[in-house]
Short mmCIF file of C-alpha atoms in Angstrom, two decimals:
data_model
loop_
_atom_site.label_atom_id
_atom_site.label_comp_id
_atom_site.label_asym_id
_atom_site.label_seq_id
_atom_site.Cartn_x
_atom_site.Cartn_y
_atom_site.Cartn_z
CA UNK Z 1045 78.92 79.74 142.40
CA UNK Z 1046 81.13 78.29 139.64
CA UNK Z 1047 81.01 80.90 137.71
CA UNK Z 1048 81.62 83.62 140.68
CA UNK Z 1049 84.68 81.60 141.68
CA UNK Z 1050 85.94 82.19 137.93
CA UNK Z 1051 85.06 85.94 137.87
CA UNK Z 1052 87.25 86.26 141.35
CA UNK Z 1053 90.13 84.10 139.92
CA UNK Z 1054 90.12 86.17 136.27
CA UNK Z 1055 89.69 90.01 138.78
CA UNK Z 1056 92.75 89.10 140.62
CA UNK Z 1057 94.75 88.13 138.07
CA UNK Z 1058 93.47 90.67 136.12
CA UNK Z 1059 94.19 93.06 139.11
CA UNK Z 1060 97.92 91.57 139.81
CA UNK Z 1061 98.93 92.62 136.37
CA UNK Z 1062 97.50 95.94 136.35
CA UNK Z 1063 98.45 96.98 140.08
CA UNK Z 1064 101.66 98.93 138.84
CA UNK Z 1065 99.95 100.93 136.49
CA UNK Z 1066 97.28 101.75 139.08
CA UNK Z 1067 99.89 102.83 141.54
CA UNK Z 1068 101.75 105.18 138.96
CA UNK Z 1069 98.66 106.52 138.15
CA UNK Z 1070 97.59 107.35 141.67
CA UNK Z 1071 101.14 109.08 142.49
CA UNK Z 1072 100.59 111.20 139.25
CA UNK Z 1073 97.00 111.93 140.85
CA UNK Z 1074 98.33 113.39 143.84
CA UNK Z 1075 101.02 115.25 142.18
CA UNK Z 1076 103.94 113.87 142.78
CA UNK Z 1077 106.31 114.25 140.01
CA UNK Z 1078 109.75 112.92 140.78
CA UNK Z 1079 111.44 112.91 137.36
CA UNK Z 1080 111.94 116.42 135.35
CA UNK Z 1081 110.31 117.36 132.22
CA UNK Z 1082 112.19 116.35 129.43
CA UNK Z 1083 112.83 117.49 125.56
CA UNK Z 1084 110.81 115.11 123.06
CA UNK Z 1085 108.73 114.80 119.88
CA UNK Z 1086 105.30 115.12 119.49
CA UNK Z 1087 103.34 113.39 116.62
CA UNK Z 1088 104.29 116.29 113.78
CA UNK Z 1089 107.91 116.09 114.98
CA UNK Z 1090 107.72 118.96 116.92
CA UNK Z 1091 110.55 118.97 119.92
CA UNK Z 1092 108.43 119.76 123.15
CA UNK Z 1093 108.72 119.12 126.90
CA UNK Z 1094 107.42 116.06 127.96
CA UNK Z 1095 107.08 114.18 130.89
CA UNK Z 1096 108.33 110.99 131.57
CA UNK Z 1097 105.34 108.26 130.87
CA UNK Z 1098 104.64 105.47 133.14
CA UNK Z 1099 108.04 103.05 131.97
CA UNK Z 1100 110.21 105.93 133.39
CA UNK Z 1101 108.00 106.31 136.42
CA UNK Z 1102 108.27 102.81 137.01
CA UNK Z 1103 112.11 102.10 136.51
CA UNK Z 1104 112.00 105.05 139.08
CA UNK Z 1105 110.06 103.18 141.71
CA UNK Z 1106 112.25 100.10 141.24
CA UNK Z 1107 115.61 101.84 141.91
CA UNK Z 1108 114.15 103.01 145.09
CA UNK Z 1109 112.25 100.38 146.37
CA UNK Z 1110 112.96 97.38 143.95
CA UNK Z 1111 110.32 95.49 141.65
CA UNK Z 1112 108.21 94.61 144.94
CA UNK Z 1113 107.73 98.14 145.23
CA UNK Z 1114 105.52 98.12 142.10
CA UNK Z 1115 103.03 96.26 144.10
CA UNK Z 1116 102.46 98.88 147.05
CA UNK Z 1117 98.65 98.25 148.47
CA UNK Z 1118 97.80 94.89 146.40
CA UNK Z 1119 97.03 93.29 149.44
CA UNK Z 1120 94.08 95.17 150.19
CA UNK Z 1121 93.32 96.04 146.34
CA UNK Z 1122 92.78 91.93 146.12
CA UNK Z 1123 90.64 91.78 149.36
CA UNK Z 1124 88.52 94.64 147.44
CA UNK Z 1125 88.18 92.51 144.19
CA UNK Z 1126 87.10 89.89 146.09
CA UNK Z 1127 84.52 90.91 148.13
CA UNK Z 1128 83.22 93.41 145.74
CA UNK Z 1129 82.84 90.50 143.01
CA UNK Z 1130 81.33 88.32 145.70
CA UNK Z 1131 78.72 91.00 146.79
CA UNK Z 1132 78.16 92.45 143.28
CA UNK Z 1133 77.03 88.50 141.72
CA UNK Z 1134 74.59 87.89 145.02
CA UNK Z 1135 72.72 91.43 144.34
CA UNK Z 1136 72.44 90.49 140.79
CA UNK Z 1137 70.91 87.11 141.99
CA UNK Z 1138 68.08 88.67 143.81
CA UNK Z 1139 64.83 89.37 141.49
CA UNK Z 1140 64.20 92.20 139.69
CA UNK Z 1141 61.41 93.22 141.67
CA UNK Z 1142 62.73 93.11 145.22
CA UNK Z 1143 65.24 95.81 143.49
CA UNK Z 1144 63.06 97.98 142.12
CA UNK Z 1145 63.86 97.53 138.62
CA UNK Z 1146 60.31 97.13 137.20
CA UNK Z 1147 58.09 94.34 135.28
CA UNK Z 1148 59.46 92.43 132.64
CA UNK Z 1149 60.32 94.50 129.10
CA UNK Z 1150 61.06 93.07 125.42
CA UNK Z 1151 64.96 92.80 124.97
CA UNK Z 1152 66.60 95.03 123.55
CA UNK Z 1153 63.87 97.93 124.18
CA UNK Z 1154 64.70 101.17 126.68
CA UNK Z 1155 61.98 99.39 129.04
CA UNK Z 1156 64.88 96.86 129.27
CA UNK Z 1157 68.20 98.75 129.20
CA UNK Z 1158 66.87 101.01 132.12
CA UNK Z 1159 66.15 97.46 133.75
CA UNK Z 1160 68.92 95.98 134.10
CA UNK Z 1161 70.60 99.34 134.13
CA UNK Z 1162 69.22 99.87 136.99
CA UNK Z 1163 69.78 96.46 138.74
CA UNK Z 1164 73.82 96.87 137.54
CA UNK Z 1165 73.44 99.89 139.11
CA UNK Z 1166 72.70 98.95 142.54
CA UNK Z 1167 74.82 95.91 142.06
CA UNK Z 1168 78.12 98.48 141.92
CA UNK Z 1169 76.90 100.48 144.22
CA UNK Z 1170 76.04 98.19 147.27
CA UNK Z 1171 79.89 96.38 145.87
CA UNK Z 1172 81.26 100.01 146.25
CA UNK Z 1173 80.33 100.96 149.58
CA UNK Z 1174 81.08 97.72 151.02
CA UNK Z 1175 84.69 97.44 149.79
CA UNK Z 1176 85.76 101.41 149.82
CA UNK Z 1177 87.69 100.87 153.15
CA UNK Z 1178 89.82 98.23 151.54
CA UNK Z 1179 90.18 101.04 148.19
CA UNK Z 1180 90.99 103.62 150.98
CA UNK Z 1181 93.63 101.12 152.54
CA UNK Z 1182 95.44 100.73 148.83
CA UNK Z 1183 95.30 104.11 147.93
CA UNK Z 1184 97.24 105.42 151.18
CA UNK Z 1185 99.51 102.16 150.85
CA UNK Z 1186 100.68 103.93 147.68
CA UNK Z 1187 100.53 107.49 148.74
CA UNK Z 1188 103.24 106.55 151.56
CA UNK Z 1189 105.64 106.76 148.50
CA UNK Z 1190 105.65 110.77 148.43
CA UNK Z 1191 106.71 111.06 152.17
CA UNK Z 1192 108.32 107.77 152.44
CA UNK Z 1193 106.20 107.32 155.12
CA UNK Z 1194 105.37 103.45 156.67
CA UNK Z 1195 102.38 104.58 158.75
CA UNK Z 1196 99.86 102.40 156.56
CA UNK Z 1197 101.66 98.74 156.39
CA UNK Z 1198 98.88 95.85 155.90
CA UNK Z 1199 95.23 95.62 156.15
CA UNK Z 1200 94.69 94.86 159.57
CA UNK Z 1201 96.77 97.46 161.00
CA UNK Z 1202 95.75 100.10 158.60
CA UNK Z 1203 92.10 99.46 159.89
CA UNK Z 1204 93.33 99.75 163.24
CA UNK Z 1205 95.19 102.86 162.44
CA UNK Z 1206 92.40 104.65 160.51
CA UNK Z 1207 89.47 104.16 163.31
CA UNK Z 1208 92.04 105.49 165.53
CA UNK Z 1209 92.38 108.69 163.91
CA UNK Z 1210 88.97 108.88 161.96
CA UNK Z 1211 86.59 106.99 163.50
CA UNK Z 1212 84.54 104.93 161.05
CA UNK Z 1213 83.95 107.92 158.51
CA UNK Z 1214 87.54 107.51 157.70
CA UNK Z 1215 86.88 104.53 156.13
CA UNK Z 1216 84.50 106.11 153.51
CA UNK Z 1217 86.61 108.91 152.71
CA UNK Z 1218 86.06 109.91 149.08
CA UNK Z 1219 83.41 107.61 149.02
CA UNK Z 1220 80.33 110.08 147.91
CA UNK Z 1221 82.31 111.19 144.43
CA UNK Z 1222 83.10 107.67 143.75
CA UNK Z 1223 79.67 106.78 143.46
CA UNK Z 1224 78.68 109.61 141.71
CA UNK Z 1225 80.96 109.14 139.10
CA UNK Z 1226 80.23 104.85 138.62
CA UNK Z 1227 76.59 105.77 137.99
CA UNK Z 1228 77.03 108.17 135.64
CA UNK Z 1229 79.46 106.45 133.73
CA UNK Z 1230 77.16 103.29 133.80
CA UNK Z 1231 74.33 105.43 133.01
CA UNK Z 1232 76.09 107.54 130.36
CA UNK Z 1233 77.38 104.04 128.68
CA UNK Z 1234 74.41 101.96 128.72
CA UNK Z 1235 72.17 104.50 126.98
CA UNK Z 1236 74.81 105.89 124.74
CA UNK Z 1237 75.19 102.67 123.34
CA UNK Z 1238 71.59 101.58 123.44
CA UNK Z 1239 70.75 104.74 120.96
CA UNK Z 1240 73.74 104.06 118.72
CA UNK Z 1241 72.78 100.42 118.63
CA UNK Z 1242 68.89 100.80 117.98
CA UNK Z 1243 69.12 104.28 115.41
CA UNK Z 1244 72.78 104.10 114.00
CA UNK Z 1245 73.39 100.35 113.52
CA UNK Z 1246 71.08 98.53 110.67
CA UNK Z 1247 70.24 95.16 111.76
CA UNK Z 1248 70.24 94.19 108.36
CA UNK Z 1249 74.26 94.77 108.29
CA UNK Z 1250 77.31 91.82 108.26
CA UNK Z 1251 78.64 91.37 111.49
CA UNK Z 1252 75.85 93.40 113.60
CA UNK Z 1253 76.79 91.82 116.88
CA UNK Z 1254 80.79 92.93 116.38
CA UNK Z 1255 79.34 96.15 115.61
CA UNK Z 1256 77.55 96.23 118.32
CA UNK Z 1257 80.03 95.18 120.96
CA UNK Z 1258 82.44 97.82 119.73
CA UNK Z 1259 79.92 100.24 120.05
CA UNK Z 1260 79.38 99.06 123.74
CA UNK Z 1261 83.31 99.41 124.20
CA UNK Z 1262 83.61 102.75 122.88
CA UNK Z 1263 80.73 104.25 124.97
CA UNK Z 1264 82.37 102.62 127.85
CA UNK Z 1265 85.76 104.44 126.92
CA UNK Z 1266 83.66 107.92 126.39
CA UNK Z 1267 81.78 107.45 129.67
CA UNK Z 1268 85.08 107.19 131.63
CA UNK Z 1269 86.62 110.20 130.13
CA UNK Z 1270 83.60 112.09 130.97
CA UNK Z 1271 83.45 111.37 134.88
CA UNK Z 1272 86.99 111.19 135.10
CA UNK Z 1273 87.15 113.87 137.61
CA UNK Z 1274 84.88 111.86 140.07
CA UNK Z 1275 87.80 109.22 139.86
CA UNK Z 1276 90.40 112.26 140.56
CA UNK Z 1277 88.51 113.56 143.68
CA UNK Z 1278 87.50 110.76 145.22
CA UNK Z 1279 91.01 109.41 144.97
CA UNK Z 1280 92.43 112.56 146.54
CA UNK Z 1281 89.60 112.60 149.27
CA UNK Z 1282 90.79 109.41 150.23
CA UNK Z 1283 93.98 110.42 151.21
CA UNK Z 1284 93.64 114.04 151.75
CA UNK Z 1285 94.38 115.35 155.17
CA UNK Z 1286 95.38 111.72 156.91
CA UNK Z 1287 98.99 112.93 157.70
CA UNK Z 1288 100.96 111.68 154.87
CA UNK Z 1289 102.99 113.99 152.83
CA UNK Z 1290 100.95 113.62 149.85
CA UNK Z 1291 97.76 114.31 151.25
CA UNK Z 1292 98.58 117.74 152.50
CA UNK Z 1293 100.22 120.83 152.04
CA UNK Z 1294 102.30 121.68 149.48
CA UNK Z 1295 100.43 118.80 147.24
CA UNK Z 1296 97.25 119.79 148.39
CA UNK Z 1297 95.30 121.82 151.04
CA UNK Z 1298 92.92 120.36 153.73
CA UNK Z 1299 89.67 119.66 152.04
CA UNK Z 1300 86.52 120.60 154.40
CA UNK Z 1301 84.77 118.16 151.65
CA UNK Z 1302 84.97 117.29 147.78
CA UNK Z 1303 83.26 119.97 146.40
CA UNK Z 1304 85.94 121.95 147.58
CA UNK Z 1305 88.43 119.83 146.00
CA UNK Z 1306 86.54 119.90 142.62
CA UNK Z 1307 86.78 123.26 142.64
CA UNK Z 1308 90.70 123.70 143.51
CA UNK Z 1309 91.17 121.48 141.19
CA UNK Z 1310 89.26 123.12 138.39
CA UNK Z 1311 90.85 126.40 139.50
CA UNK Z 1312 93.91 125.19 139.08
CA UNK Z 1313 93.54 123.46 135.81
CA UNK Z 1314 93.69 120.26 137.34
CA UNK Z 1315 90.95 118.11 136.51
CA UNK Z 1316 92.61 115.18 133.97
CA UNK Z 1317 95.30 115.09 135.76
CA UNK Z 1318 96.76 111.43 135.72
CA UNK Z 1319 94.20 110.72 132.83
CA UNK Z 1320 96.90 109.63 130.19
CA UNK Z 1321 99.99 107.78 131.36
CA UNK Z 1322 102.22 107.52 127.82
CA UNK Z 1323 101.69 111.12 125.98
CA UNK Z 1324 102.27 113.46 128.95
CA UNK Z 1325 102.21 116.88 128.23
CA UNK Z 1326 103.73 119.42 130.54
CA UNK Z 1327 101.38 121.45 132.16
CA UNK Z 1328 101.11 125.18 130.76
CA UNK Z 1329 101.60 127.46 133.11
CA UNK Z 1330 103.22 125.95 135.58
CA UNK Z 1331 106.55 125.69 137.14
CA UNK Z 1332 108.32 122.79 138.23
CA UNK Z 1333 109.84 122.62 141.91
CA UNK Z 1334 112.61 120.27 141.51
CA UNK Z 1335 112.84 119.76 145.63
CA UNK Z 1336 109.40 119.42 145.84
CA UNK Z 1337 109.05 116.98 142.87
CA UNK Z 1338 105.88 118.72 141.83
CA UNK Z 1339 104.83 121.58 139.87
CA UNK Z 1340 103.17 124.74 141.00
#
């Protein structure tokens, strides 16, 4: 219990810091693209068009809605860290077996990985689907921003508005590519770094347990790059078609389901789109709309 307490104290402080990144991040997700390219520098010195990385797009939110308005959707973003936490740590506490994830296997063998893979693995998920109303909450709290809407303004009367409108399923929009793309990134990671650690890394060397945790760490980074677009849809499900501006048209058509998002998206050349915050590059191809604060 002690130690649960400390994960949920570390997650939300952990979360309070990182909130305004999050919320720049999910604006540039859905499009929205309030300051113009601008002439820069690349790496070889190269003058290119750039846009503005996520210390312009912040001093942007703060001249319209002040520093507090860095923190759109925490509210429900901390409620999600904190249940999720709790209910992840009490799935890991039931056995093995009542899981499903086999007999006992010598550490450090693929027996054991796909063990406790697979425990970690329902662990997130049964954490996921519990808390994705709360993540559908925070990411229309942000959206709002586009439109300048105030239709989703605290937990309790964002739940009230959503089954209103959507019924339950509303509250698991975007929830089926979310999923999807925290398995495969645990899945991807865990055995990545379980064959680099067993065939590439010599027991035998200085510092094998460094080695090893960097190894762990870059996996971790390559399986997120990977199943990035799961993040993208599922983000854009969430909001998509729930009558704020940035869920529909011009930023983005009605989506009968993900798939069909996926594959706009792809079409369009969309796919790592809000993947990298700092080195923006402007988008070949397209054109931007200055009164639309997007690009087409």
């Amino acid at each position: 219990m002690a130690d649960t307490c400390a994960q949920v104290l570390l997650g939300t402080g952990l979360t309070v810091l990182s909130h305004p990144i999050l919320y720049i991040k999910v604006l540039v997700q859905a499009g929205h693209e309030p300051l113009p390219p601008t002439l820069g520098r690349n790496l070889f010195g190269r003058p290119v068009y750039q846009l503005p990385g996520v210390f312009a797009y912040a001093k942007h939110i703060v001249k319209i809605d002040g520093k507090a308005g860095l923190f759109a959707g925490l509210a429900p973003r901390l409620c999600a860290g904190t249940v999720g936490t709790l209910v992840h740590s009490r799935v890991l506490e039931v056995k093995p077996d009542a899981v499903g994830a086999g007999g006992k296997a010598e550490e450090g063998s693929l027996a054991h990985v796909v063990n406790e893979t697979t425990r970690e693995m329902v662990a997130r998920s049964c954490a996921t689907i519990v808390t994705h109303p709360f993540h559908v909450i925070t990411l229309r709290c942000m959206v709002q921003f586009i439109g300048r809407e105030t239709k989703y303004c605290g937990v309790f009367d964002s739940v009230v508005t959503i089954y209103k409108e959507e019924g339950i399923l509303g509250f698991f929009a975007g929830l089926i590519p979310r999923l999807l793309g925290d398995v495969l990134s645990l899945w991807i990671c865990n055995m990545l770094a379980h064959f680099i650690n067993t065939y590439a890394i010599d027991d035998s060397m200085s510092h094998t347990g460094e080695i090893k945790n960097c190894s762990q760490a870059l996996t971790g980074f390559f399986a997120s790059m990977l199943t990035y677009p799961f993040v993208l849809v599922s983000n854009l499900m969430a909001v998509n078609d729930c009558g704020l501006a940035g869920g529909l048209p011009p930023y983005a058509p009605a989506y009968p389901t993900w798939v069909d998002c996926w594959r706009h998206l792809s079409r369009e050349g969309n796919m790592s789109r809000g993947n990298s915050l700092f080195f923006r590059k402007l988008p070949a191809g397209k054109t931007y709309i200055i009164d639309q604060k997007r690009f087409f």
